[in-house]
């Protein structure tokens, strides 16, 4: 049964979402192929026209503190004491007690307080890129529920999550218990994530208005309401923003991964 | 990283920044009917400010109204920062509120008709801010919270975009009421053109969620010539009704109940932000006093049938405007974001219960006490 918009079934563990924390092995670095398809965005769009998305690879989890620290070792320019102020606000990596130490606190937790510039550079440094907004949302919708009430329950919990994100106690990657039908974890329930075009071009027209939420109700369900909150939040960011609940994961063009495999 | 890629990244970044910094066509200042319109464009910037979140002379904690101690009009320099704060709204019911200044509702601002307000606000939702330490630079509000922390406020963080919408201001919302990201500040001017009591709230979508999470307060604009009554009042209080939509989370804290908010089924309906505060700390007066209540229904969605058991409202000015005078009202019906300024005569020593006469709301907490001592005059 396709409650959200489309596509293949996956069982969401609502009970584990409620519990908040399930210790799954951290799959940092693993990528999976998200096959091409289409989805209905919550953004105002041509009526009935789904957004087409080509296949791409996506990290199964967000980039961790450990991985980001490895990046910093090879990219001294992006260390907190060196980063030019045009690339990040002062809160850059502020959650790291000592950003110069090898002892990374919470190595398996998602890195946060990183600017869009930093996230972008990280992904490029490993041959990837940030996922586009459409890729991210499409992947996030690759879920299914047993019944409309399960979907409603999920969306309702998602809304509550926005009001209780505890940035002091964000869990390890993979700990949200939420994954899509291809094994991509934590697109909800852990942190918010940077995407390449985080501020849609139509943001100007929407201008974060009171009516925005209403116009984003095209899917007519609680999920679209929850997703609209995410779009609206993104629209207020600037590329220098560093927030304690915003991290990222990387995406990869199919050709690049294929080339890499061919060269092995 | 290859220089070419970096250049590309910077260009895209600048483009995305550019979208954030739209500029607005502005109208020059002008007068109409003796009122001032056409404010300068708002400034959005980043600053290192980490001082008291509420700064200014005429800002107080509910139910106080900081007296106006000046002749004529003046410009108020006011700061109300946005901070997250864990607060208690009923016995054992705590949640991480999104607030203006740290309490729900936020501080009461008192100005005079025709005053100009230079308002600064930093979105500190991603910063731990303490509101219970008295500070020299802070407002009377900060002192009052330090002395009487009835919401048991504790530092919390929850980075979200926010904005400020003063109903007392007459400006273009796409400029002054702009949404700012965590870490950003906004500064703009507005003139209190109309006398009365006006709510302020966060206007960022979802406006229902932002207001329900605690982002609302009141500005009292006293008429420049006062209310035409021929008498002095003895006591003046501000009472604010609002609803919470909360359910128990997985831990100790409560959290936002999206469905309840959509369905207008509040878990708590309260006066002055807390289910029992106006019983625990009753409003005080004496028999024979004339008491003035600035009553505001901040919603976000409910109506209020405000009544005081044992009293009749001697005079009522709807929205607090001196032209809107009514007499002898038992109940004032107020939709969300409506207010009334109410004068009543306290008949005799004893207790008078303030209540939303929509009893379903009263039984969710919308009650309070006015405690009257013996006649002294």
PDB file of N, CA and C in Angstrom, chain A residues 18 75 78 87 89-90 94 113 116-117 120-121 124 152 156 159-160 162-165 167-168 192 196 198-199 201 203-204 207-210 212-213 222 225 229 232-233 236-239 241-245, chain B residues 1 5-6 8-10 12-14 16-17 19-20 22 46 48 96 98 126-128 157-161 173-174 179-182 184 203-209 213 247 250 254-259 262:
ATOM      1  N   UNK A  18       9.833   5.103  18.449  1.00  0.00           N
ATOM      2  CA  UNK A  18       9.339   5.590  19.740  1.00  0.00           C
ATOM      3  C   UNK A  18      10.442   5.505  20.782  1.00  0.00           C
ATOM      4  N   UNK A  75      43.006  18.111   5.057  1.00  0.00           N
ATOM      5  CA  UNK A  75      42.548  19.419   4.552  1.00  0.00           C
ATOM      6  C   UNK A  75      42.633  20.453   5.669  1.00  0.00           C
ATOM      7  N   UNK A  78      40.432  23.522   6.337  1.00  0.00           N
ATOM      8  CA  UNK A  78      39.062  23.421   6.864  1.00  0.00           C
ATOM      9  C   UNK A  78      39.036  23.143   8.357  1.00  0.00           C
ATOM     10  N   UNK A  87      33.563  31.028   4.739  1.00  0.00           N
ATOM     11  CA  UNK A  87      33.065  29.667   4.548  1.00  0.00           C
ATOM     12  C   UNK A  87      32.265  29.105   5.716  1.00  0.00           C
ATOM     13  N   UNK A  89      30.124  30.223   9.720  1.00  0.00           N
ATOM     14  CA  UNK A  89      29.898  31.070  10.886  1.00  0.00           C
ATOM     15  C   UNK A  89      30.786  30.597  12.043  1.00  0.00           C
ATOM     16  N   UNK A  90      30.776  31.402  13.110  1.00  0.00           N
ATOM     17  CA  UNK A  90      31.669  31.107  14.232  1.00  0.00           C
ATOM     18  C   UNK A  90      31.389  29.780  14.933  1.00  0.00           C
ATOM     19  N   UNK A  94      31.621  23.717  16.724  1.00  0.00           N
ATOM     20  CA  UNK A  94      31.672  24.147  18.132  1.00  0.00           C
ATOM     21  C   UNK A  94      31.377  23.011  19.101  1.00  0.00           C
ATOM     22  N   UNK A 113      27.232  21.176  13.089  1.00  0.00           N
ATOM     23  CA  UNK A 113      27.922  22.472  13.124  1.00  0.00           C
ATOM     24  C   UNK A 113      28.910  22.612  11.966  1.00  0.00           C
ATOM     25  N   UNK A 116      27.490  24.583   4.809  1.00  0.00           N
ATOM     26  CA  UNK A 116      27.234  23.968   3.499  1.00  0.00           C
ATOM     27  C   UNK A 116      28.529  23.902   2.688  1.00  0.00           C
ATOM     28  N   UNK A 117      29.352  24.940   2.791  1.00  0.00           N
ATOM     29  CA  UNK A 117      30.643  24.942   2.082  1.00  0.00           C
ATOM     30  C   UNK A 117      31.501  23.755   2.516  1.00  0.00           C
ATOM     31  N   UNK A 120      30.006  20.446   1.316  1.00  0.00           N
ATOM     32  CA  UNK A 120      30.257  20.349  -0.103  1.00  0.00           C
ATOM     33  C   UNK A 120      31.687  19.897  -0.395  1.00  0.00           C
ATOM     34  N   UNK A 121      32.629  20.549   0.290  1.00  0.00           N
ATOM     35  CA  UNK A 121      34.039  20.248   0.066  1.00  0.00           C
ATOM     36  C   UNK A 121      34.382  18.829   0.510  1.00  0.00           C
ATOM     37  N   UNK A 124      33.143  16.401  -2.134  1.00  0.00           N
ATOM     38  CA  UNK A 124      33.969  16.478  -3.347  1.00  0.00           C
ATOM     39  C   UNK A 124      35.325  15.815  -3.120  1.00  0.00           C
ATOM     40  N   UNK A 152       0.222   7.840   9.346  1.00  0.00           N
ATOM     41  CA  UNK A 152      -0.167   9.005  10.141  1.00  0.00           C
ATOM     42  C   UNK A 152       0.629   9.047  11.443  1.00  0.00           C
ATOM     43  N   UNK A 156       3.198  11.902  12.557  1.00  0.00           N
ATOM     44  CA  UNK A 156       2.922  12.579  13.817  1.00  0.00           C
ATOM     45  C   UNK A 156       4.165  12.556  14.730  1.00  0.00           C
ATOM     46  N   UNK A 159       6.669  14.993  13.400  1.00  0.00           N
ATOM     47  CA  UNK A 159       6.353  16.361  13.819  1.00  0.00           C
ATOM     48  C   UNK A 159       6.824  16.593  15.252  1.00  0.00           C
ATOM     49  N   UNK A 160       6.580  15.632  16.116  1.00  0.00           N
ATOM     50  CA  UNK A 160       7.003  15.764  17.511  1.00  0.00           C
ATOM     51  C   UNK A 160       8.522  15.846  17.603  1.00  0.00           C
ATOM     52  N   UNK A 162      10.535  17.235  15.628  1.00  0.00           N
ATOM     53  CA  UNK A 162      10.978  18.610  15.388  1.00  0.00           C
ATOM     54  C   UNK A 162      10.935  19.451  16.663  1.00  0.00           C
ATOM     55  N   UNK A 163      10.029  19.105  17.572  1.00  0.00           N
ATOM     56  CA  UNK A 163       9.902  19.903  18.794  1.00  0.00           C
ATOM     57  C   UNK A 163      10.756  19.375  19.932  1.00  0.00           C
ATOM     58  N   UNK A 164      11.492  18.297  19.697  1.00  0.00           N
ATOM     59  CA  UNK A 164      12.280  17.731  20.795  1.00  0.00           C
ATOM     60  C   UNK A 164      13.691  17.334  20.388  1.00  0.00           C
ATOM     61  N   UNK A 165      14.140  17.799  19.245  1.00  0.00           N
ATOM     62  CA  UNK A 165      15.498  17.451  18.831  1.00  0.00           C
ATOM     63  C   UNK A 165      16.439  17.851  19.961  1.00  0.00           C
ATOM     64  N   UNK A 167      19.950  18.358  20.756  1.00  0.00           N
ATOM     65  CA  UNK A 167      21.249  18.399  20.101  1.00  0.00           C
ATOM     66  C   UNK A 167      22.397  18.076  21.047  1.00  0.00           C
ATOM     67  N   UNK A 168      22.108  17.994  22.357  1.00  0.00           N
ATOM     68  CA  UNK A 168      23.143  17.591  23.312  1.00  0.00           C
ATOM     69  C   UNK A 168      23.303  16.065  23.304  1.00  0.00           C
ATOM     70  N   UNK A 192      19.036  17.049  10.823  1.00  0.00           N
ATOM     71  CA  UNK A 192      18.672  17.542   9.502  1.00  0.00           C
ATOM     72  C   UNK A 192      19.944  17.531   8.652  1.00  0.00           C
ATOM     73  N   UNK A 196      22.510  19.839  -1.831  1.00  0.00           N
ATOM     74  CA  UNK A 196      23.264  20.724  -2.718  1.00  0.00           C
ATOM     75  C   UNK A 196      22.534  22.054  -2.963  1.00  0.00           C
ATOM     76  N   UNK A 198      19.964  23.609  -1.284  1.00  0.00           N
ATOM     77  CA  UNK A 198      19.096  23.568  -0.097  1.00  0.00           C
ATOM     78  C   UNK A 198      18.031  24.650  -0.107  1.00  0.00           C
ATOM     79  N   UNK A 199      18.255  25.691  -0.877  1.00  0.00           N
ATOM     80  CA  UNK A 199      17.275  26.772  -0.930  1.00  0.00           C
ATOM     81  C   UNK A 199      16.647  26.761  -2.316  1.00  0.00           C
ATOM     82  N   UNK A 201      14.842  27.515  -5.708  1.00  0.00           N
ATOM     83  CA  UNK A 201      14.779  28.795  -6.407  1.00  0.00           C
ATOM     84  C   UNK A 201      13.445  29.486  -6.160  1.00  0.00           C
ATOM     85  N   UNK A 203      12.013  29.748  -3.531  1.00  0.00           N
ATOM     86  CA  UNK A 203      11.953  30.263  -2.161  1.00  0.00           C
ATOM     87  C   UNK A 203      11.533  31.724  -2.157  1.00  0.00           C
ATOM     88  N   UNK A 204      11.939  32.436  -3.192  1.00  0.00           N
ATOM     89  CA  UNK A 204      11.568  33.843  -3.288  1.00  0.00           C
ATOM     90  C   UNK A 204      10.066  34.039  -3.281  1.00  0.00           C
ATOM     91  N   UNK A 207       8.633  32.881   0.049  1.00  0.00           N
ATOM     92  CA  UNK A 207       9.042  33.875   1.028  1.00  0.00           C
ATOM     93  C   UNK A 207       8.638  33.520   2.455  1.00  0.00           C
ATOM     94  N   UNK A 208       8.682  32.243   2.759  1.00  0.00           N
ATOM     95  CA  UNK A 208       8.426  31.799   4.126  1.00  0.00           C
ATOM     96  C   UNK A 208       7.147  32.393   4.682  1.00  0.00           C
ATOM     97  N   UNK A 209       6.132  32.415   3.869  1.00  0.00           N
ATOM     98  CA  UNK A 209       4.902  33.083   4.257  1.00  0.00           C
ATOM     99  C   UNK A 209       3.994  32.184   5.086  1.00  0.00           C
ATOM    100  N   UNK A 210       3.009  32.845   5.707  1.00  0.00           N
ATOM    101  CA  UNK A 210       2.052  32.096   6.519  1.00  0.00           C
ATOM    102  C   UNK A 210       1.320  31.051   5.682  1.00  0.00           C
ATOM    103  N   UNK A 212       2.494  29.366   3.317  1.00  0.00           N
ATOM    104  CA  UNK A 212       3.400  28.378   2.736  1.00  0.00           C
ATOM    105  C   UNK A 212       3.007  26.958   3.129  1.00  0.00           C
ATOM    106  N   UNK A 213       2.709  26.773   4.397  1.00  0.00           N
ATOM    107  CA  UNK A 213       2.386  25.425   4.854  1.00  0.00           C
ATOM    108  C   UNK A 213       1.145  24.916   4.130  1.00  0.00           C
ATOM    109  N   UNK A 222      -0.221  14.008   6.656  1.00  0.00           N
ATOM    110  CA  UNK A 222       0.640  14.547   7.699  1.00  0.00           C
ATOM    111  C   UNK A 222       2.106  14.523   7.282  1.00  0.00           C
ATOM    112  N   UNK A 225       3.018  17.620   5.558  1.00  0.00           N
ATOM    113  CA  UNK A 225       3.115  18.710   6.533  1.00  0.00           C
ATOM    114  C   UNK A 225       4.498  18.677   7.193  1.00  0.00           C
ATOM    115  N   UNK A 229       7.896  21.435   6.837  1.00  0.00           N
ATOM    116  CA  UNK A 229       8.689  22.054   7.910  1.00  0.00           C
ATOM    117  C   UNK A 229      10.178  21.995   7.545  1.00  0.00           C
ATOM    118  N   UNK A 232      10.986  24.493   4.806  1.00  0.00           N
ATOM    119  CA  UNK A 232      10.948  25.857   5.335  1.00  0.00           C
ATOM    120  C   UNK A 232      12.197  26.138   6.170  1.00  0.00           C
ATOM    121  N   UNK A 233      12.600  25.145   6.946  1.00  0.00           N
ATOM    122  CA  UNK A 233      13.796  25.316   7.769  1.00  0.00           C
ATOM    123  C   UNK A 233      15.018  25.531   6.879  1.00  0.00           C
ATOM    124  N   UNK A 236      15.765  29.024   5.436  1.00  0.00           N
ATOM    125  CA  UNK A 236      16.309  30.097   6.266  1.00  0.00           C
ATOM    126  C   UNK A 236      17.826  29.997   6.397  1.00  0.00           C
ATOM    127  N   UNK A 237      18.408  28.902   5.949  1.00  0.00           N
ATOM    128  CA  UNK A 237      19.856  28.743   6.086  1.00  0.00           C
ATOM    129  C   UNK A 237      20.605  29.582   5.058  1.00  0.00           C
ATOM    130  N   UNK A 238      21.841  29.883   5.389  1.00  0.00           N
ATOM    131  CA  UNK A 238      22.762  30.418   4.399  1.00  0.00           C
ATOM    132  C   UNK A 238      23.901  29.393   4.275  1.00  0.00           C
ATOM    133  N   UNK A 239      24.714  29.474   3.223  1.00  0.00           N
ATOM    134  CA  UNK A 239      25.767  28.458   3.067  1.00  0.00           C
ATOM    135  C   UNK A 239      26.770  28.455   4.222  1.00  0.00           C
ATOM    136  N   UNK A 241      25.837  28.820   7.409  1.00  0.00           N
ATOM    137  CA  UNK A 241      25.155  28.407   8.644  1.00  0.00           C
ATOM    138  C   UNK A 241      25.802  27.170   9.253  1.00  0.00           C
ATOM    139  N   UNK A 242      25.961  27.195  10.560  1.00  0.00           N
ATOM    140  CA  UNK A 242      26.462  26.023  11.290  1.00  0.00           C
ATOM    141  C   UNK A 242      25.515  25.773  12.444  1.00  0.00           C
ATOM    142  N   UNK A 243      24.744  24.719  12.334  1.00  0.00           N
ATOM    143  CA  UNK A 243      23.752  24.418  13.361  1.00  0.00           C
ATOM    144  C   UNK A 243      24.033  23.079  14.017  1.00  0.00           C
ATOM    145  N   UNK A 244      23.643  23.001  15.283  1.00  0.00           N
ATOM    146  CA  UNK A 244      23.969  21.799  16.050  1.00  0.00           C
ATOM    147  C   UNK A 244      23.121  20.597  15.671  1.00  0.00           C
ATOM    148  N   UNK A 245      22.120  20.780  14.842  1.00  0.00           N
ATOM    149  CA  UNK A 245      21.346  19.610  14.411  1.00  0.00           C
ATOM    150  C   UNK A 245      21.419  19.408  12.904  1.00  0.00           C
TER     151      UNK A 245
ATOM    152  N   UNK B   1      41.481  20.111  -2.616  1.00  0.00           N
ATOM    153  CA  UNK B   1      40.428  20.266  -3.628  1.00  0.00           C
ATOM    154  C   UNK B   1      40.943  21.086  -4.804  1.00  0.00           C
ATOM    155  N   UNK B   5      36.927  23.463  -8.821  1.00  0.00           N
ATOM    156  CA  UNK B   5      35.760  22.987  -8.081  1.00  0.00           C
ATOM    157  C   UNK B   5      35.408  23.973  -6.976  1.00  0.00           C
ATOM    158  N   UNK B   6      36.448  24.487  -6.306  1.00  0.00           N
ATOM    159  CA  UNK B   6      36.212  25.414  -5.204  1.00  0.00           C
ATOM    160  C   UNK B   6      35.544  26.686  -5.725  1.00  0.00           C
ATOM    161  N   UNK B   8      33.663  26.941  -8.274  1.00  0.00           N
ATOM    162  CA  UNK B   8      32.277  26.601  -8.585  1.00  0.00           C
ATOM    163  C   UNK B   8      31.433  26.605  -7.306  1.00  0.00           C
ATOM    164  N   UNK B   9      32.005  25.983  -6.254  1.00  0.00           N
ATOM    165  CA  UNK B   9      31.297  25.910  -4.978  1.00  0.00           C
ATOM    166  C   UNK B   9      31.004  27.304  -4.434  1.00  0.00           C
ATOM    167  N   UNK B  10      32.016  28.178  -4.498  1.00  0.00           N
ATOM    168  CA  UNK B  10      31.836  29.537  -3.986  1.00  0.00           C
ATOM    169  C   UNK B  10      30.735  30.257  -4.759  1.00  0.00           C
ATOM    170  N   UNK B  12      28.168  28.973  -6.421  1.00  0.00           N
ATOM    171  CA  UNK B  12      26.843  28.449  -6.050  1.00  0.00           C
ATOM    172  C   UNK B  12      26.465  28.966  -4.663  1.00  0.00           C
ATOM    173  N   UNK B  13      27.458  28.961  -3.745  1.00  0.00           N
ATOM    174  CA  UNK B  13      27.210  29.448  -2.385  1.00  0.00           C
ATOM    175  C   UNK B  13      26.753  30.890  -2.388  1.00  0.00           C
ATOM    176  N   UNK B  14      27.423  31.708  -3.194  1.00  0.00           N
ATOM    177  CA  UNK B  14      27.047  33.122  -3.260  1.00  0.00           C
ATOM    178  C   UNK B  14      25.631  33.274  -3.815  1.00  0.00           C
ATOM    179  N   UNK B  16      23.227  31.087  -3.528  1.00  0.00           N
ATOM    180  CA  UNK B  16      22.284  30.691  -2.479  1.00  0.00           C
ATOM    181  C   UNK B  16      22.195  31.762  -1.391  1.00  0.00           C
ATOM    182  N   UNK B  17      23.333  32.411  -1.083  1.00  0.00           N
ATOM    183  CA  UNK B  17      23.305  33.518  -0.111  1.00  0.00           C
ATOM    184  C   UNK B  17      22.461  34.646  -0.659  1.00  0.00           C
ATOM    185  N   UNK B  19      19.984  34.623  -2.590  1.00  0.00           N
ATOM    186  CA  UNK B  19      18.542  34.394  -2.473  1.00  0.00           C
ATOM    187  C   UNK B  19      18.074  34.741  -1.064  1.00  0.00           C
ATOM    188  N   UNK B  20      18.991  34.526  -0.087  1.00  0.00           N
ATOM    189  CA  UNK B  20      18.610  34.803   1.306  1.00  0.00           C
ATOM    190  C   UNK B  20      18.530  36.298   1.573  1.00  0.00           C
ATOM    191  N   UNK B  22      17.351  39.075   0.024  1.00  0.00           N
ATOM    192  CA  UNK B  22      16.539  39.857  -0.897  1.00  0.00           C
ATOM    193  C   UNK B  22      16.443  41.282  -0.364  1.00  0.00           C
ATOM    194  N   UNK B  46      24.877  39.262  11.449  1.00  0.00           N
ATOM    195  CA  UNK B  46      25.346  38.364  12.511  1.00  0.00           C
ATOM    196  C   UNK B  46      26.159  39.191  13.491  1.00  0.00           C
ATOM    197  N   UNK B  48      28.166  39.039  17.677  1.00  0.00           N
ATOM    198  CA  UNK B  48      28.683  38.150  18.722  1.00  0.00           C
ATOM    199  C   UNK B  48      27.901  38.279  20.030  1.00  0.00           C
ATOM    200  N   UNK B  96      10.325  21.590  26.097  1.00  0.00           N
ATOM    201  CA  UNK B  96      11.330  22.529  25.595  1.00  0.00           C
ATOM    202  C   UNK B  96      10.630  23.567  24.729  1.00  0.00           C
ATOM    203  N   UNK B  98       9.864  27.029  22.647  1.00  0.00           N
ATOM    204  CA  UNK B  98      10.480  28.033  21.781  1.00  0.00           C
ATOM    205  C   UNK B  98       9.957  29.359  22.309  1.00  0.00           C
ATOM    206  N   UNK B 126      20.121  28.138  19.039  1.00  0.00           N
ATOM    207  CA  UNK B 126      21.184  27.139  19.032  1.00  0.00           C
ATOM    208  C   UNK B 126      22.231  27.433  20.117  1.00  0.00           C
ATOM    209  N   UNK B 127      21.829  28.214  21.118  1.00  0.00           N
ATOM    210  CA  UNK B 127      22.763  28.684  22.141  1.00  0.00           C
ATOM    211  C   UNK B 127      22.124  28.424  23.512  1.00  0.00           C
ATOM    212  N   UNK B 128      22.911  28.030  24.500  1.00  0.00           N
ATOM    213  CA  UNK B 128      22.343  27.885  25.850  1.00  0.00           C
ATOM    214  C   UNK B 128      22.311  29.254  26.509  1.00  0.00           C
ATOM    215  N   UNK B 157      18.446  23.981  23.942  1.00  0.00           N
ATOM    216  CA  UNK B 157      18.703  24.495  22.595  1.00  0.00           C
ATOM    217  C   UNK B 157      17.873  23.696  21.597  1.00  0.00           C
ATOM    218  N   UNK B 158      17.430  24.358  20.569  1.00  0.00           N
ATOM    219  CA  UNK B 158      16.691  23.700  19.500  1.00  0.00           C
ATOM    220  C   UNK B 158      16.721  24.622  18.286  1.00  0.00           C
ATOM    221  N   UNK B 159      17.746  24.471  17.451  1.00  0.00           N
ATOM    222  CA  UNK B 159      17.924  25.429  16.363  1.00  0.00           C
ATOM    223  C   UNK B 159      16.807  25.362  15.332  1.00  0.00           C
ATOM    224  N   UNK B 160      16.108  26.460  15.177  1.00  0.00           N
ATOM    225  CA  UNK B 160      15.044  26.574  14.180  1.00  0.00           C
ATOM    226  C   UNK B 160      15.025  28.007  13.667  1.00  0.00           C
ATOM    227  N   UNK B 161      14.549  28.207  12.458  1.00  0.00           N
ATOM    228  CA  UNK B 161      14.355  29.577  11.977  1.00  0.00           C
ATOM    229  C   UNK B 161      13.173  30.220  12.688  1.00  0.00           C
ATOM    230  N   UNK B 173       5.308  42.917   6.196  1.00  0.00           N
ATOM    231  CA  UNK B 173       5.808  41.719   6.875  1.00  0.00           C
ATOM    232  C   UNK B 173       7.019  41.096   6.174  1.00  0.00           C
ATOM    233  N   UNK B 174       7.053  41.215   4.839  1.00  0.00           N
ATOM    234  CA  UNK B 174       8.158  40.545   4.132  1.00  0.00           C
ATOM    235  C   UNK B 174       9.506  41.210   4.420  1.00  0.00           C
ATOM    236  N   UNK B 179      11.994  36.010   8.440  1.00  0.00           N
ATOM    237  CA  UNK B 179      12.510  34.851   9.162  1.00  0.00           C
ATOM    238  C   UNK B 179      14.032  34.896   9.184  1.00  0.00           C
ATOM    239  N   UNK B 180      14.602  34.689  10.355  1.00  0.00           N
ATOM    240  CA  UNK B 180      16.060  34.655  10.454  1.00  0.00           C
ATOM    241  C   UNK B 180      16.521  33.296  10.984  1.00  0.00           C
ATOM    242  N   UNK B 181      17.676  32.881  10.510  1.00  0.00           N
ATOM    243  CA  UNK B 181      18.222  31.568  10.865  1.00  0.00           C
ATOM    244  C   UNK B 181      18.895  31.633  12.237  1.00  0.00           C
ATOM    245  N   UNK B 182      19.102  30.488  12.873  1.00  0.00           N
ATOM    246  CA  UNK B 182      19.866  30.477  14.118  1.00  0.00           C
ATOM    247  C   UNK B 182      21.208  31.183  13.928  1.00  0.00           C
ATOM    248  N   UNK B 184      21.563  34.375  13.430  1.00  0.00           N
ATOM    249  CA  UNK B 184      21.347  35.675  12.792  1.00  0.00           C
ATOM    250  C   UNK B 184      20.588  36.623  13.728  1.00  0.00           C
ATOM    251  N   UNK B 203       6.061  34.394  13.232  1.00  0.00           N
ATOM    252  CA  UNK B 203       5.257  34.208  12.028  1.00  0.00           C
ATOM    253  C   UNK B 203       5.851  33.217  11.048  1.00  0.00           C
ATOM    254  N   UNK B 204       6.857  32.468  11.482  1.00  0.00           N
ATOM    255  CA  UNK B 204       7.519  31.522  10.580  1.00  0.00           C
ATOM    256  C   UNK B 204       6.675  30.252  10.430  1.00  0.00           C
ATOM    257  N   UNK B 205       6.510  29.758   9.214  1.00  0.00           N
ATOM    258  CA  UNK B 205       5.755  28.512   9.052  1.00  0.00           C
ATOM    259  C   UNK B 205       6.453  27.352   9.779  1.00  0.00           C
ATOM    260  N   UNK B 206       5.742  26.459  10.340  1.00  0.00           N
ATOM    261  CA  UNK B 206       4.318  26.463  10.601  1.00  0.00           C
ATOM    262  C   UNK B 206       4.011  27.434  11.736  1.00  0.00           C
ATOM    263  N   UNK B 207       3.237  28.456  11.429  1.00  0.00           N
ATOM    264  CA  UNK B 207       2.956  29.483  12.420  1.00  0.00           C
ATOM    265  C   UNK B 207       2.169  28.891  13.589  1.00  0.00           C
ATOM    266  N   UNK B 208       1.385  27.875  13.301  1.00  0.00           N
ATOM    267  CA  UNK B 208       0.636  27.192  14.374  1.00  0.00           C
ATOM    268  C   UNK B 208       1.611  26.539  15.352  1.00  0.00           C
ATOM    269  N   UNK B 209       2.597  25.846  14.800  1.00  0.00           N
ATOM    270  CA  UNK B 209       3.554  25.155  15.665  1.00  0.00           C
ATOM    271  C   UNK B 209       4.405  26.150  16.457  1.00  0.00           C
ATOM    272  N   UNK B 213       4.299  26.388  20.389  1.00  0.00           N
ATOM    273  CA  UNK B 213       5.514  26.032  21.124  1.00  0.00           C
ATOM    274  C   UNK B 213       5.911  27.128  22.121  1.00  0.00           C
ATOM    275  N   UNK B 247       1.979  16.363  24.552  1.00  0.00           N
ATOM    276  CA  UNK B 247       1.797  14.968  24.953  1.00  0.00           C
ATOM    277  C   UNK B 247       3.119  14.464  25.494  1.00  0.00           C
ATOM    278  N   UNK B 250       9.055  10.327  24.950  1.00  0.00           N
ATOM    279  CA  UNK B 250       9.588   9.047  25.415  1.00  0.00           C
ATOM    280  C   UNK B 250      10.347   9.205  26.732  1.00  0.00           C
ATOM    281  N   UNK B 254       7.546  16.553  27.924  1.00  0.00           N
ATOM    282  CA  UNK B 254       6.414  16.525  27.006  1.00  0.00           C
ATOM    283  C   UNK B 254       6.867  17.113  25.666  1.00  0.00           C
ATOM    284  N   UNK B 255       6.092  16.844  24.643  1.00  0.00           N
ATOM    285  CA  UNK B 255       6.435  17.381  23.331  1.00  0.00           C
ATOM    286  C   UNK B 255       5.193  17.801  22.564  1.00  0.00           C
ATOM    287  N   UNK B 256       5.423  18.501  21.489  1.00  0.00           N
ATOM    288  CA  UNK B 256       4.342  19.059  20.670  1.00  0.00           C
ATOM    289  C   UNK B 256       3.464  17.956  20.095  1.00  0.00           C
ATOM    290  N   UNK B 257       2.164  18.118  20.249  1.00  0.00           N
ATOM    291  CA  UNK B 257       1.208  17.159  19.712  1.00  0.00           C
ATOM    292  C   UNK B 257       0.592  17.759  18.452  1.00  0.00           C
ATOM    293  N   UNK B 258       1.156  17.360  17.331  1.00  0.00           N
ATOM    294  CA  UNK B 258       0.755  17.917  16.033  1.00  0.00           C
ATOM    295  C   UNK B 258      -0.732  17.728  15.766  1.00  0.00           C
ATOM    296  N   UNK B 259      -1.221  16.512  16.032  1.00  0.00           N
ATOM    297  CA  UNK B 259      -2.632  16.244  15.714  1.00  0.00           C
ATOM    298  C   UNK B 259      -3.565  17.057  16.597  1.00  0.00           C
ATOM    299  N   UNK B 262      -3.671  20.562  15.284  1.00  0.00           N
ATOM    300  CA  UNK B 262      -4.476  20.646  14.061  1.00  0.00           C
ATOM    301  C   UNK B 262      -5.971  20.565  14.379  1.00  0.00           C
TER     302      UNK B 262
END
